[in-house]
Short mmCIF file of C-alpha atoms in Angstrom, two decimals:
data_model
loop_
_atom_site.label_atom_id
_atom_site.label_comp_id
_atom_site.label_asym_id
_atom_site.label_seq_id
_atom_site.Cartn_x
_atom_site.Cartn_y
_atom_site.Cartn_z
CA MET A 18 -30.86 -1.86 -3.64
CA ASP A 19 -28.14 -3.25 -1.38
CA THR A 20 -30.75 -4.11 1.26
CA ALA A 21 -32.72 -6.15 -1.26
CA ARG A 22 -29.55 -7.91 -2.42
CA LEU A 23 -28.54 -8.80 1.12
CA TRP A 24 -32.03 -10.12 1.84
CA ALA A 25 -31.93 -12.27 -1.29
CA LEU A 26 -28.52 -13.65 -0.33
CA ARG A 27 -29.34 -14.38 3.31
CA SER A 28 -32.89 -15.63 2.95
CA PRO A 29 -33.26 -19.30 1.94
CA ILE A 30 -36.11 -18.43 -0.44
CA GLY A 31 -35.15 -14.86 -1.36
CA LEU A 32 -33.08 -15.67 -4.41
CA SER A 33 -35.55 -18.34 -5.56
CA VAL A 34 -38.40 -15.82 -5.44
CA LEU A 35 -36.43 -13.30 -7.50
CA THR A 36 -35.41 -15.89 -10.09
CA LEU A 37 -39.03 -17.05 -10.34
CA VAL A 38 -40.12 -13.50 -11.10
CA ALA A 39 -37.35 -13.15 -13.70
CA GLY A 40 -38.32 -16.47 -15.25
CA LEU A 41 -41.96 -15.40 -15.52
CA GLY A 42 -40.68 -12.27 -17.24
CA GLY A 43 -39.62 -14.49 -20.14
CA PHE A 44 -43.11 -15.99 -20.26
CA VAL A 45 -44.58 -12.49 -20.39
CA VAL A 46 -42.25 -11.65 -23.29
CA MET A 47 -43.51 -14.75 -25.14
CA VAL A 48 -47.17 -13.83 -24.52
CA VAL A 49 -46.59 -10.28 -25.80
CA GLN A 50 -44.87 -11.63 -28.91
CA VAL A 51 -47.65 -14.16 -29.57
CA THR A 52 -50.15 -11.32 -29.34
CA LEU A 53 -48.14 -8.97 -31.57
CA THR A 54 -47.60 -11.59 -34.23
CA GLY A 55 -51.32 -12.41 -34.34
CA VAL A 56 -50.73 -16.11 -33.64
CA LEU A 57 -53.04 -16.04 -30.62
CA SER A 58 -55.93 -14.62 -32.62
CA ARG A 59 -55.50 -17.30 -35.30
CA LEU A 60 -55.76 -20.32 -32.96
CA GLY A 61 -59.48 -20.73 -33.50
CA GLU A 62 -61.93 -22.34 -31.12
CA ASP A 63 -59.20 -24.41 -29.36
CA ARG A 64 -57.45 -21.30 -28.15
CA GLY A 65 -58.72 -21.71 -24.55
CA VAL A 66 -57.42 -25.29 -24.28
CA ILE A 67 -54.03 -24.30 -25.68
CA VAL A 68 -53.69 -21.40 -23.23
CA ALA A 69 -54.75 -23.60 -20.30
CA LEU A 70 -52.17 -26.24 -21.19
CA ASN A 71 -49.44 -23.61 -21.38
CA LEU A 72 -50.42 -22.06 -18.07
CA THR A 73 -50.49 -25.48 -16.40
CA TYR A 74 -46.97 -26.18 -17.58
CA VAL A 75 -45.77 -22.77 -16.44
CA VAL A 76 -47.05 -23.42 -12.92
CA ALA A 77 -45.52 -26.89 -12.79
CA ALA A 78 -42.20 -25.65 -14.17
CA SER A 79 -42.17 -22.80 -11.65
CA VAL A 80 -42.61 -25.19 -8.72
CA ILE A 81 -39.87 -27.47 -10.04
CA GLY A 82 -37.61 -24.46 -10.71
CA VAL A 83 -38.03 -23.14 -7.16
CA ALA A 84 -37.15 -26.56 -5.72
CA PHE A 85 -34.03 -26.94 -7.83
CA GLY A 86 -33.14 -23.28 -7.24
CA LEU A 87 -33.20 -23.81 -3.47
CA GLY A 88 -30.76 -26.71 -3.85
CA LEU A 89 -28.53 -24.67 -6.12
CA ARG A 90 -28.55 -21.75 -3.69
CA ARG A 91 -27.81 -24.02 -0.72
CA ARG A 92 -24.73 -25.48 -2.42
CA ALA A 93 -23.40 -22.12 -3.55
CA LEU A 94 -24.41 -19.59 -0.85
CA GLN A 95 -24.91 -21.44 2.42
CA TRP A 96 -21.66 -19.89 3.67
CA PHE A 97 -23.22 -16.43 3.33
CA THR A 98 -26.22 -17.45 5.42
CA ASP A 99 -23.91 -18.96 8.04
CA GLY A 100 -21.85 -15.77 8.19
CA ARG A 101 -18.51 -17.43 7.42
CA GLU A 102 -15.82 -17.36 4.76
CA PRO A 103 -16.53 -19.60 1.76
CA THR A 104 -14.34 -22.55 0.93
CA PRO A 105 -12.63 -22.40 -2.48
CA ASP A 106 -15.21 -24.82 -3.91
CA GLU A 107 -18.09 -22.77 -2.49
CA ALA A 108 -16.56 -19.58 -3.88
CA ARG A 109 -16.26 -21.11 -7.35
CA ARG A 110 -19.86 -22.38 -7.20
CA SER A 111 -20.96 -18.88 -6.19
CA LEU A 112 -19.21 -17.42 -9.23
CA ARG A 113 -20.96 -19.95 -11.48
CA MET A 114 -24.38 -19.31 -10.00
CA PRO A 115 -25.61 -16.77 -12.61
CA PHE A 116 -24.73 -19.20 -15.41
CA ASP A 117 -26.07 -22.24 -13.56
CA SER A 118 -29.36 -20.46 -12.77
CA GLY A 119 -29.82 -19.43 -16.40
CA LEU A 120 -28.98 -22.94 -17.58
CA LEU A 121 -31.50 -24.46 -15.15
CA ASN A 122 -34.16 -22.17 -16.58
CA LEU A 123 -33.35 -23.29 -20.14
CA VAL A 124 -33.66 -26.91 -19.05
CA LEU A 125 -37.12 -26.19 -17.62
CA TRP A 126 -38.20 -24.48 -20.86
CA THR A 127 -37.15 -27.45 -23.00
CA PRO A 128 -40.21 -29.63 -22.09
CA GLY A 129 -42.34 -26.54 -22.64
CA LEU A 130 -41.02 -26.29 -26.19
CA ALA A 131 -41.87 -29.96 -26.79
CA LEU A 132 -45.35 -29.40 -25.34
CA GLU A 133 -45.91 -26.38 -27.61
CA ILE A 134 -44.93 -28.34 -30.68
CA ALA A 135 -47.26 -31.20 -29.73
CA VAL A 136 -50.16 -28.83 -29.04
CA PHE A 137 -49.83 -27.02 -32.36
CA VAL A 138 -49.51 -30.28 -34.29
CA HIS A 139 -52.62 -31.68 -32.62
CA PHE A 140 -54.91 -28.66 -32.48
CA VAL A 141 -53.77 -26.47 -35.37
CA ASP A 142 -52.72 -29.13 -37.85
CA GLY A 143 -49.18 -27.81 -37.97
CA ARG A 144 -50.19 -24.28 -38.97
CA GLU A 145 -48.22 -21.57 -37.15
CA LEU A 146 -45.91 -24.33 -35.82
CA PHE A 147 -42.67 -22.71 -36.94
CA THR A 148 -43.64 -19.28 -35.62
CA ALA A 149 -44.88 -20.64 -32.29
CA ALA A 150 -41.74 -22.72 -31.75
CA LEU A 151 -39.46 -19.73 -32.44
CA LEU A 152 -41.48 -17.58 -30.07
CA VAL A 153 -41.04 -20.18 -27.31
CA VAL A 154 -37.29 -20.23 -27.96
CA ILE A 155 -37.17 -16.43 -27.78
CA GLY A 156 -39.16 -16.53 -24.53
CA ALA A 157 -36.79 -19.15 -23.06
CA LEU A 158 -33.69 -17.14 -23.99
CA SER A 159 -35.24 -13.96 -22.61
CA SER A 160 -36.14 -15.68 -19.37
CA SER A 161 -32.63 -17.13 -18.95
CA GLY A 162 -31.05 -13.77 -19.75
CA PHE A 163 -33.15 -12.01 -17.12
CA ILE A 164 -32.22 -14.63 -14.51
CA TYR A 165 -28.52 -14.43 -15.40
CA LEU A 166 -28.38 -10.65 -15.00
CA LEU A 167 -30.52 -10.69 -11.85
CA VAL A 168 -28.42 -13.32 -10.04
CA ASP A 169 -25.22 -11.58 -11.15
CA SER A 170 -26.49 -8.31 -9.66
CA VAL A 171 -27.64 -9.96 -6.42
CA LEU A 172 -24.19 -11.49 -5.91
CA GLN A 173 -22.39 -8.11 -5.84
CA PRO A 174 -22.26 -7.74 -2.01
CA ALA A 175 -20.61 -11.16 -1.77
CA ILE A 176 -18.02 -10.59 -4.52
CA PRO A 177 -15.28 -9.10 -2.22
CA VAL A 178 -15.40 -12.21 -0.03
CA ILE A 179 -15.63 -14.58 -2.98
CA THR A 180 -12.58 -13.10 -4.69
CA LYS A 181 -10.49 -13.72 -1.58
CA SER A 182 -11.28 -17.43 -1.57
CA ALA A 183 -11.49 -18.32 -5.25
CA ALA A 184 -8.30 -18.50 -7.29
CA PRO A 185 -8.68 -17.34 -9.95
CA ALA A 186 -11.70 -15.24 -8.96
CA SER A 187 -13.41 -15.50 -12.35
CA HIS A 188 -15.43 -17.79 -14.59
CA PRO A 189 -15.99 -17.59 -18.37
CA SER A 190 -19.63 -16.76 -17.75
CA THR A 191 -18.78 -13.78 -15.50
CA THR A 192 -16.59 -11.86 -17.93
CA ALA A 193 -17.51 -8.40 -19.13
CA ARG A 194 -17.87 -9.82 -22.65
CA ALA A 195 -20.48 -12.35 -21.49
CA ARG A 196 -22.47 -9.62 -19.73
CA LEU A 197 -22.35 -7.37 -22.79
CA GLU A 198 -23.52 -10.18 -25.06
CA VAL A 199 -26.46 -11.01 -22.79
CA MET A 200 -27.46 -7.36 -22.53
CA TRP A 201 -27.28 -6.95 -26.32
CA ALA A 202 -29.36 -10.07 -26.86
CA LEU A 203 -32.10 -8.91 -24.49
CA SER A 204 -32.22 -5.28 -25.60
CA SER A 205 -31.59 -5.62 -29.36
CA GLY A 206 -31.00 -9.14 -30.62
CA LEU A 207 -34.23 -10.82 -29.54
CA PRO A 208 -36.51 -7.87 -30.48
CA LEU A 209 -34.90 -7.75 -33.93
CA ALA A 210 -35.30 -11.52 -34.31
CA THR A 211 -38.98 -11.21 -33.42
CA ALA A 212 -39.45 -8.37 -35.93
CA LEU A 213 -37.76 -10.47 -38.62
CA LEU A 214 -40.06 -13.38 -37.76
CA ILE A 215 -43.17 -11.16 -38.08
CA VAL A 216 -42.09 -9.69 -41.40
CA THR A 217 -41.51 -13.12 -42.91
CA ASP A 218 -44.71 -14.70 -41.50
CA ALA A 219 -46.88 -15.44 -44.53
CA HIS A 220 -49.95 -16.15 -42.38
CA ALA A 221 -49.93 -12.76 -40.66
CA PRO A 222 -52.13 -9.99 -42.12
CA HIS A 223 -50.34 -6.97 -43.51
CA HIS A 224 -51.72 -4.52 -40.96
CA ASP A 225 -50.71 -6.88 -38.06
CA ARG A 226 -47.14 -6.95 -39.36
CA ILE A 227 -46.88 -3.16 -39.52
CA ARG A 228 -48.38 -2.72 -36.07
CA SER A 229 -46.20 -5.41 -34.50
CA VAL A 230 -42.97 -4.17 -36.05
CA GLY A 231 -43.75 -0.65 -34.86
CA PHE A 232 -44.25 -1.85 -31.29
CA LEU A 233 -41.04 -3.91 -31.41
CA ALA A 234 -39.05 -1.01 -32.84
CA ALA A 235 -40.25 1.32 -30.09
CA GLY A 236 -39.61 -1.32 -27.45
CA GLY A 237 -36.15 -1.99 -28.87
CA LEU A 238 -35.24 1.69 -28.74
CA VAL A 239 -36.30 1.98 -25.10
CA ALA A 240 -34.62 -1.30 -24.14
CA GLY A 241 -31.42 -0.33 -25.97
CA LEU A 242 -31.29 3.06 -24.26
CA LEU A 243 -31.88 1.48 -20.86
CA ALA A 244 -29.28 -1.22 -21.46
CA THR A 245 -26.69 1.31 -22.65
CA THR A 246 -27.29 3.49 -19.58
CA LEU A 247 -26.95 0.56 -17.20
CA LEU A 248 -23.82 -0.72 -18.95
CA SER A 249 -22.16 2.68 -18.98
CA ARG A 250 -22.78 3.10 -15.25
CA ALA A 251 -21.62 -0.44 -14.51
CA LEU A 252 -18.33 0.22 -16.30
CA ALA A 253 -17.75 3.92 -15.64
CA GLU A 254 -18.23 3.92 -11.86
CA PRO A 255 -15.66 1.20 -11.04
CA LEU A 256 -13.24 2.63 -13.60
CA GLN A 257 -13.52 6.05 -11.97
CA ARG A 258 -12.79 4.48 -8.57
CA LEU A 259 -9.80 2.70 -10.08
CA GLN A 260 -8.54 5.92 -11.65
CA GLN A 261 -8.78 7.75 -8.33
CA ALA A 262 -7.04 4.89 -6.54
CA VAL A 263 -4.18 4.78 -9.05
CA GLN A 264 -3.76 8.56 -8.78
CA ARG A 265 -3.52 8.30 -4.99
CA ILE A 266 -0.99 5.49 -5.28
CA GLY A 267 1.01 7.51 -7.80
CA GLY A 268 1.02 10.38 -5.31
CA GLY A 269 2.51 8.18 -2.60
CA ASP A 270 -0.69 7.38 -0.70
CA PHE A 271 -0.71 3.59 -0.45
CA ASP A 272 -3.56 3.39 2.05
CA VAL A 273 -6.00 2.56 -0.75
CA GLN A 274 -8.71 -0.09 -0.80
CA VAL A 275 -10.92 -0.27 -3.88
CA PRO A 276 -14.27 -2.04 -3.28
CA VAL A 277 -14.51 -5.12 -5.51
CA SER A 278 -17.85 -4.75 -7.26
CA THR A 279 -17.83 -7.53 -9.85
CA SER A 280 -16.15 -10.78 -10.82
CA SER A 281 -15.48 -9.63 -14.38
CA GLU A 282 -12.21 -8.28 -15.75
CA VAL A 283 -12.98 -4.99 -13.99
CA GLY A 284 -13.30 -6.83 -10.69
CA LEU A 285 -10.01 -8.64 -11.28
CA LEU A 286 -8.41 -5.27 -11.96
CA GLU A 287 -9.84 -3.97 -8.68
CA VAL A 288 -8.37 -6.97 -6.86
CA ASN A 289 -4.99 -6.41 -8.53
CA VAL A 290 -4.95 -2.73 -7.58
CA ASN A 291 -5.73 -3.65 -3.96
CA GLU A 292 -2.94 -6.23 -3.97
CA MET A 293 -0.55 -3.71 -5.51
CA ALA A 294 -1.44 -1.11 -2.87
CA ALA A 295 -0.97 -3.70 -0.12
CA GLY A 296 2.42 -4.65 -1.53
CA LEU A 297 3.49 -1.02 -1.73
CA ARG A 298 2.27 -0.42 1.83
CA GLU A 299 4.34 -3.34 3.04
CA ARG A 300 7.37 -2.15 1.09
CA ALA A 301 6.99 1.35 2.50
CA ARG A 302 6.64 -0.08 6.00
CA LEU A 303 9.77 -2.19 5.60
CA ARG A 304 11.62 0.76 4.07
CA GLU A 305 10.63 2.98 6.99
CA LEU A 306 11.61 0.27 9.46
CA PHE A 307 14.88 -0.34 7.62
CA GLY A 308 15.50 3.39 7.44
CA ARG A 309 15.10 3.76 11.19
CA HIS A 310 17.84 1.22 11.70
CA VAL A 311 20.36 2.24 9.05
CA GLY A 312 19.21 5.63 7.71
CA ALA A 313 17.10 6.63 4.73
CA ASP A 314 20.11 7.29 2.50
CA VAL A 315 21.51 3.82 3.14
CA VAL A 316 18.11 2.32 2.32
CA ALA A 317 18.01 4.21 -0.97
CA ARG A 318 21.53 2.98 -1.78
CA ALA A 319 20.63 -0.63 -0.94
CA LEU A 320 17.47 -0.53 -3.07
CA SER A 321 19.31 0.95 -6.04
CA ARG A 322 22.42 -1.27 -5.88
CA GLY A 323 21.08 -4.44 -4.33
CA MET A 324 22.99 -6.72 -1.99
CA ASP A 325 26.73 -6.66 -2.53
CA LEU A 326 30.00 -6.18 -0.68
CA THR A 327 31.18 -3.19 -2.68
CA GLY A 328 32.33 0.18 -1.49
CA GLU A 329 34.32 3.22 -2.52
CA LEU A 330 36.84 5.70 -1.20
CA ARG A 331 35.23 8.96 -0.20
CA GLU A 332 36.34 12.14 1.47
CA VAL A 333 33.94 12.64 4.35
CA THR A 334 33.60 14.44 7.65
CA ALA A 335 33.10 12.18 10.67
CA LEU A 336 31.38 13.43 13.82
CA PHE A 337 31.59 11.38 17.01
CA VAL A 338 29.44 12.02 20.10
CA ASP A 339 30.00 10.29 23.45
CA VAL A 340 28.47 10.73 26.89
CA VAL A 341 30.61 11.92 29.80
CA GLY A 342 30.45 9.78 32.92
CA SER A 343 28.00 7.27 31.50
CA THR A 344 29.22 4.39 33.66
CA GLU A 345 28.75 6.33 36.86
CA LEU A 346 25.37 7.60 35.71
CA ALA A 347 24.20 4.11 34.74
CA HIS A 348 25.21 2.91 38.21
CA ARG A 349 23.28 5.68 40.00
CA ILE A 350 19.92 5.56 38.19
CA GLU A 351 17.52 2.89 36.98
CA PRO A 352 18.36 1.34 33.59
CA ARG A 353 15.04 2.44 32.13
CA LEU A 354 15.66 6.05 33.13
CA PHE A 355 19.19 5.89 31.73
CA VAL A 356 17.89 4.55 28.41
CA ASP A 357 15.24 7.29 28.29
CA LYS A 358 17.96 9.91 28.71
CA LEU A 359 20.03 8.29 25.98
CA ASN A 360 17.04 8.19 23.63
CA ARG A 361 16.42 11.90 24.12
CA LEU A 362 20.11 12.59 23.46
CA LEU A 363 20.15 10.46 20.34
CA ALA A 364 16.99 12.16 19.09
CA ILE A 365 18.90 15.46 19.29
CA VAL A 366 21.83 13.90 17.43
CA ILE A 367 19.60 12.51 14.66
CA ASP A 368 17.70 15.78 14.23
CA ALA A 369 20.85 17.91 14.01
CA THR A 370 22.65 15.48 11.73
CA GLU A 371 19.84 14.97 9.23
CA ALA A 372 19.03 18.70 9.22
CA ASN A 373 22.56 19.29 7.92
CA GLY A 374 22.57 16.51 5.33
CA GLY A 375 24.41 13.89 7.37
CA LEU A 376 23.82 10.25 8.19
CA VAL A 377 23.76 8.78 11.69
CA ASN A 378 25.75 5.72 10.72
CA LYS A 379 25.53 3.80 13.97
CA PHE A 380 24.79 3.92 17.66
CA GLU A 381 27.49 2.43 19.86
CA GLY A 382 26.04 2.17 23.35
CA ASP A 383 26.11 5.73 24.68
CA ALA A 384 27.88 7.11 21.59
CA ALA A 385 26.97 7.86 17.99
CA LEU A 386 28.96 8.08 14.75
CA CYS A 387 27.64 10.54 12.17
CA ILE A 388 28.92 10.82 8.60
CA PHE A 389 28.71 13.80 6.28
CA GLY A 390 29.46 13.11 2.61
CA ALA A 391 28.47 9.43 2.36
CA PRO A 392 26.59 7.68 0.96
CA ILE A 393 25.17 10.91 -0.49
CA ASP A 394 27.55 13.56 -1.82
CA LEU A 395 27.33 16.98 -0.16
CA ASP A 396 28.56 20.25 -1.57
CA ASP A 397 30.02 21.25 1.82
CA ASP A 398 30.14 18.32 4.21
CA ALA A 399 32.56 20.06 6.60
CA THR A 400 30.28 23.04 7.20
CA GLY A 401 27.30 20.75 7.77
CA ALA A 402 29.24 18.71 10.32
CA LEU A 403 30.41 21.81 12.23
CA ARG A 404 26.90 23.23 12.37
CA ALA A 405 25.54 19.88 13.54
CA ALA A 406 28.19 19.68 16.27
CA ARG A 407 27.30 23.10 17.66
CA ARG A 408 23.59 22.37 17.47
CA ILE A 409 23.98 19.06 19.31
CA ARG A 410 26.11 20.63 22.02
CA ASP A 411 23.75 23.57 22.54
CA ARG A 412 20.58 21.47 22.73
CA VAL A 413 22.16 18.96 25.08
CA LEU A 414 23.27 21.77 27.38
CA ASP A 415 19.78 23.28 27.23
CA ALA A 416 18.29 19.94 28.23
CA GLY A 417 20.71 19.61 31.12
CA GLU A 418 20.31 15.83 31.39
CA LEU A 419 23.66 14.57 30.12
CA ASP A 420 27.16 15.86 29.44
CA ILE A 421 28.88 15.00 26.18
CA GLY A 422 32.04 15.35 24.16
CA ILE A 423 32.09 15.86 20.40
CA GLY A 424 34.96 15.20 18.01
CA VAL A 425 34.96 16.09 14.31
CA SER A 426 37.54 14.97 11.75
CA ARG A 427 37.84 14.82 7.98
CA GLY A 428 39.63 12.70 5.41
CA VAL A 429 39.43 9.78 3.01
CA VAL A 430 37.61 6.66 4.22
CA PHE A 431 36.25 3.43 2.79
CA ALA A 432 32.46 3.78 2.60
CA GLY A 433 30.44 0.71 1.73
CA ASP A 434 28.95 -2.58 2.84
CA VAL A 435 30.82 -4.97 5.09
CA GLY A 436 29.77 -8.35 6.41
CA ALA A 437 28.64 -11.52 4.69
CA ALA A 438 26.11 -12.44 2.04
CA THR A 439 23.47 -13.07 4.72
CA ARG A 440 24.14 -9.95 6.79
CA LEU A 441 25.45 -6.60 5.55
CA GLU A 442 26.10 -3.30 7.25
CA TYR A 443 26.91 0.03 5.66
CA THR A 444 29.83 1.66 7.43
CA VAL A 445 32.86 3.90 7.00
CA ILE A 446 36.37 2.79 7.89
CA GLY A 447 39.43 4.98 8.02
CA ASP A 448 41.68 7.23 10.06
CA PRO A 449 39.23 10.17 10.22
CA VAL A 450 36.77 8.00 12.17
CA ASN A 451 39.46 7.00 14.66
CA GLU A 452 40.64 10.60 14.98
CA ALA A 453 37.10 11.84 15.66
CA ALA A 454 36.76 9.28 18.45
CA ARG A 455 40.10 10.37 20.01
CA LEU A 456 39.08 14.02 19.79
CA THR A 457 35.83 13.18 21.53
CA ASP A 458 37.71 11.75 24.51
CA VAL A 459 39.67 14.99 24.94
CA ALA A 460 36.64 17.22 24.19
CA LYS A 461 34.92 15.86 27.29
CA SER A 462 37.41 17.80 29.42
CA ILE A 463 37.20 21.25 27.78
CA ARG A 464 34.59 23.87 28.40
CA GLN A 465 33.22 24.00 24.85
CA ARG A 466 32.94 20.21 24.66
CA ILE A 467 33.80 20.23 20.92
CA LEU A 468 37.16 19.62 19.22
CA VAL A 469 37.66 19.51 15.47
CA SER A 470 40.69 18.78 13.32
CA GLN A 471 42.47 21.25 11.07
CA ALA A 472 41.22 19.46 7.93
CA VAL A 473 37.62 20.20 8.86
CA ILE A 474 38.29 23.90 9.36
CA ASP A 475 40.18 24.12 6.08
CA ALA A 476 37.25 22.58 4.17
CA ALA A 477 34.51 24.61 5.86
CA GLY A 478 32.90 27.70 4.40
CA ASP A 479 34.14 31.16 5.31
CA ASP A 480 31.11 32.07 7.39
CA GLU A 481 31.33 28.91 9.46
CA ARG A 482 35.11 29.19 9.83
CA GLU A 483 34.69 32.53 11.56
CA VAL A 484 32.92 30.80 14.45
CA TRP A 485 35.92 28.62 15.31
CA LEU A 486 39.19 29.35 17.16
CA ARG A 487 42.41 27.40 17.28
CA HIS A 488 42.65 25.39 20.49
CA GLY A 489 46.23 24.22 20.13
CA LEU A 490 48.22 21.06 19.47
CA LEU A 491 47.31 17.65 20.84
CA ARG A 492 49.22 14.39 20.90
CA LEU A 493 46.33 11.94 20.42
CA ARG A 494 46.65 8.42 21.72
CA GLY A 495 48.15 6.08 19.16
CA ARG A 496 49.73 8.88 17.10
CA ASP A 497 53.32 10.06 16.81
CA ASP A 498 52.56 13.52 15.44
CA ASP A 499 50.73 16.41 17.04
CA THR A 500 47.23 17.24 15.80
CA LYS A 501 46.05 20.82 15.29
CA VAL A 502 42.64 21.16 16.87
CA TRP A 503 39.99 23.86 16.97
CA THR A 504 36.98 24.64 19.12
CA ASP A 505 34.19 27.17 18.75
CA ASN A 506 34.21 30.61 20.31
CA THR A 507 31.05 30.12 22.34
CA GLN A 508 30.91 31.36 25.92
CA ARG A 509 28.69 28.46 26.97
CA ALA A 510 30.03 25.77 29.26
CA SER A 511 28.74 22.47 30.49
CA ALA A 512 27.62 22.05 34.05
CA ALA A 513 30.55 19.78 34.88
CA SER A 514 33.09 22.20 33.42
CA SER A 515 31.68 25.37 34.94
CA SER A 516 31.50 23.83 38.40
CA GLY A 517 35.21 23.16 38.45
CA THR A 518 34.72 19.54 39.51
CA SER A 519 36.57 16.57 38.09
CA VAL A 520 34.51 13.93 36.31
CA THR A 521 36.19 10.62 35.69
CA GLY A 522 34.89 7.39 34.31
CA ARG A 523 35.10 4.71 31.67
CA SER A 524 33.49 4.95 28.24
CA GLN A 525 30.52 2.69 27.70
CA THR A 526 31.49 2.47 24.02
CA ASN A 527 35.07 1.29 24.59
CA PRO A 528 35.72 0.28 28.22
CA ARG A 529 39.46 0.23 27.58
CA GLN A 530 39.50 3.98 26.90
CA THR A 531 39.55 6.13 30.01
CA TYR A 532 39.03 9.83 30.17
CA ALA A 533 39.45 12.53 32.78
CA ALA A 534 37.94 15.97 32.73
CA ALA A 535 40.24 18.02 34.92
CA ALA A 536 39.23 21.08 36.88
CA PRO A 537 40.26 24.40 35.35
CA PRO A 538 43.95 25.10 35.99
CA THR A 539 44.84 28.06 38.14
CA SER A 540 48.13 28.83 36.45
CA GLY A 541 46.47 30.08 33.27
CA ARG A 542 49.08 28.39 31.07
CA PRO A 543 48.09 28.14 27.43
CA ALA A 544 46.81 24.86 26.08
CA SER A 545 49.68 24.59 23.62
CA SER A 546 52.27 24.29 26.40
CA GLY A 547 50.98 20.85 27.28
CA ALA A 548 51.06 19.82 23.66
CA GLU A 549 54.67 20.84 23.33
CA SER A 550 55.62 18.36 26.03
CA GLY A 551 53.72 15.59 24.30
CA SER A 552 50.70 15.44 26.63
CA PRO A 553 47.12 16.27 25.59
CA ALA A 554 46.02 19.81 26.24
CA THR A 555 42.95 19.68 28.49
CA THR A 556 42.90 23.24 29.71
CA THR A 557 39.65 25.11 30.15
CA ASP A 558 41.15 28.57 29.62
CA PRO A 559 38.88 31.14 28.01
CA PRO A 560 38.31 30.74 24.27
CA GLY A 561 41.18 32.10 22.23
CA ALA A 562 43.85 31.70 24.92
CA ALA A 563 45.35 28.69 23.16
CA GLU A 564 45.34 30.51 19.86
CA ARG A 565 47.06 33.62 21.25
CA ALA A 566 49.65 31.53 23.03
CA ALA A 567 50.40 29.55 19.87
CA GLU A 568 50.79 32.77 17.88
CA SER A 569 53.10 34.38 20.48
CA SER A 570 55.31 31.33 20.50
#
């Protein structure tokens, strides 16, 4: 079927040949009706002349119809033959082609009706004139209906392209209602009109009426059944495709493309579903792209609240990760290799943070700030942050590419959007963020590479708290009071710490902050002794030494 349609669309004469056959179908309908009504048998000795005149006109009208049909096809479908997209005017002419073809056929039948009237007036003295004229009208309507449905069917392969160029992609003659009315007229209306004409024909013998009505009734039943079957398939199949497409879209699968099969309301619905799926695909793509830059939770917050400069005070746990010796490393290796190492590190940070319910709020050069408890509330943000810190440290040590320090702090911060109306950024601002960054600087010089504040330990769950030991007191830069800090009881150590070498450098995140990871002291003094004098404790004594010293003091 599709092969025949494509041939008719591409061939200069293909569509004209098919419309000629459909037009002759109307003539055949008229001949059958003339026979059934008995008009042909009542024409007398001039019957041969009358038939010859009718056949002559049919041939002439067919030649004229083919010529005009070729011009109509050239104006409406030349783009299809050329293999290009139609212009909007060409697309609209293509949509009108079923109606225009049917209308051209009616125009060609009009002189035939005048000829029939003249023939019956001249040869039959007006007898049977009314019946003959009505039969010609029925034949003309049947012929135009056949051509309309045929051209509409042939156009189906071109409909997807036409709908892209025509706006709107419809015409009053291509609606589902118009198609239903034409189908009803051909399968029921015209046969019933013919039967009514036969019953009321006073010149027809009684037995001819009964026979003719019986034939028409049987033909009407068959035609009605065929029309109903074709209509049900024409409506059910695209609706089933639409239902499946909508179900896929509802399930989150936006990679849907429904084939546009018609220019009726069903076809417009197919176009709308495709446009909806395309819009949802684009939205999902932008959401994924946005989420990669700011985090999925921030995207959800932005979509739900819109663009504003609002925020709120939240109690969160902040985790800060920074690379040890990044300046020296960046100087020694190629920038591309350094960036590759950073990307692998940050992938570890993202995986560990999101696995524990946190948000990687921002990347700052060779450092990352992770937030637990904003913008999404967590039942136990402290425990999630501690688990993420240990997981990051362990996986980085296993990789052996970079050395890091991790600081974790907890407290009340401002969490919300900052910036201007044209550019917003979700962030957290408060002392816990600053404290986490300071702890990170010191953590770079201890064996465990993690330091957390007392507030985090106090808020953590019992099982997680068992993993951590008190490290001592630290006087963090910019603070007047000592800070109680903890580290985990792991026996693992970074390569730089276990080798006993000193690694110094300048942070890529904040070049004004310097750090120094000292070699393990030989005196074995507890970490708290340095804190008591006001200097940061950077000892690498075995885990628990600082705790035991603090307790003994």
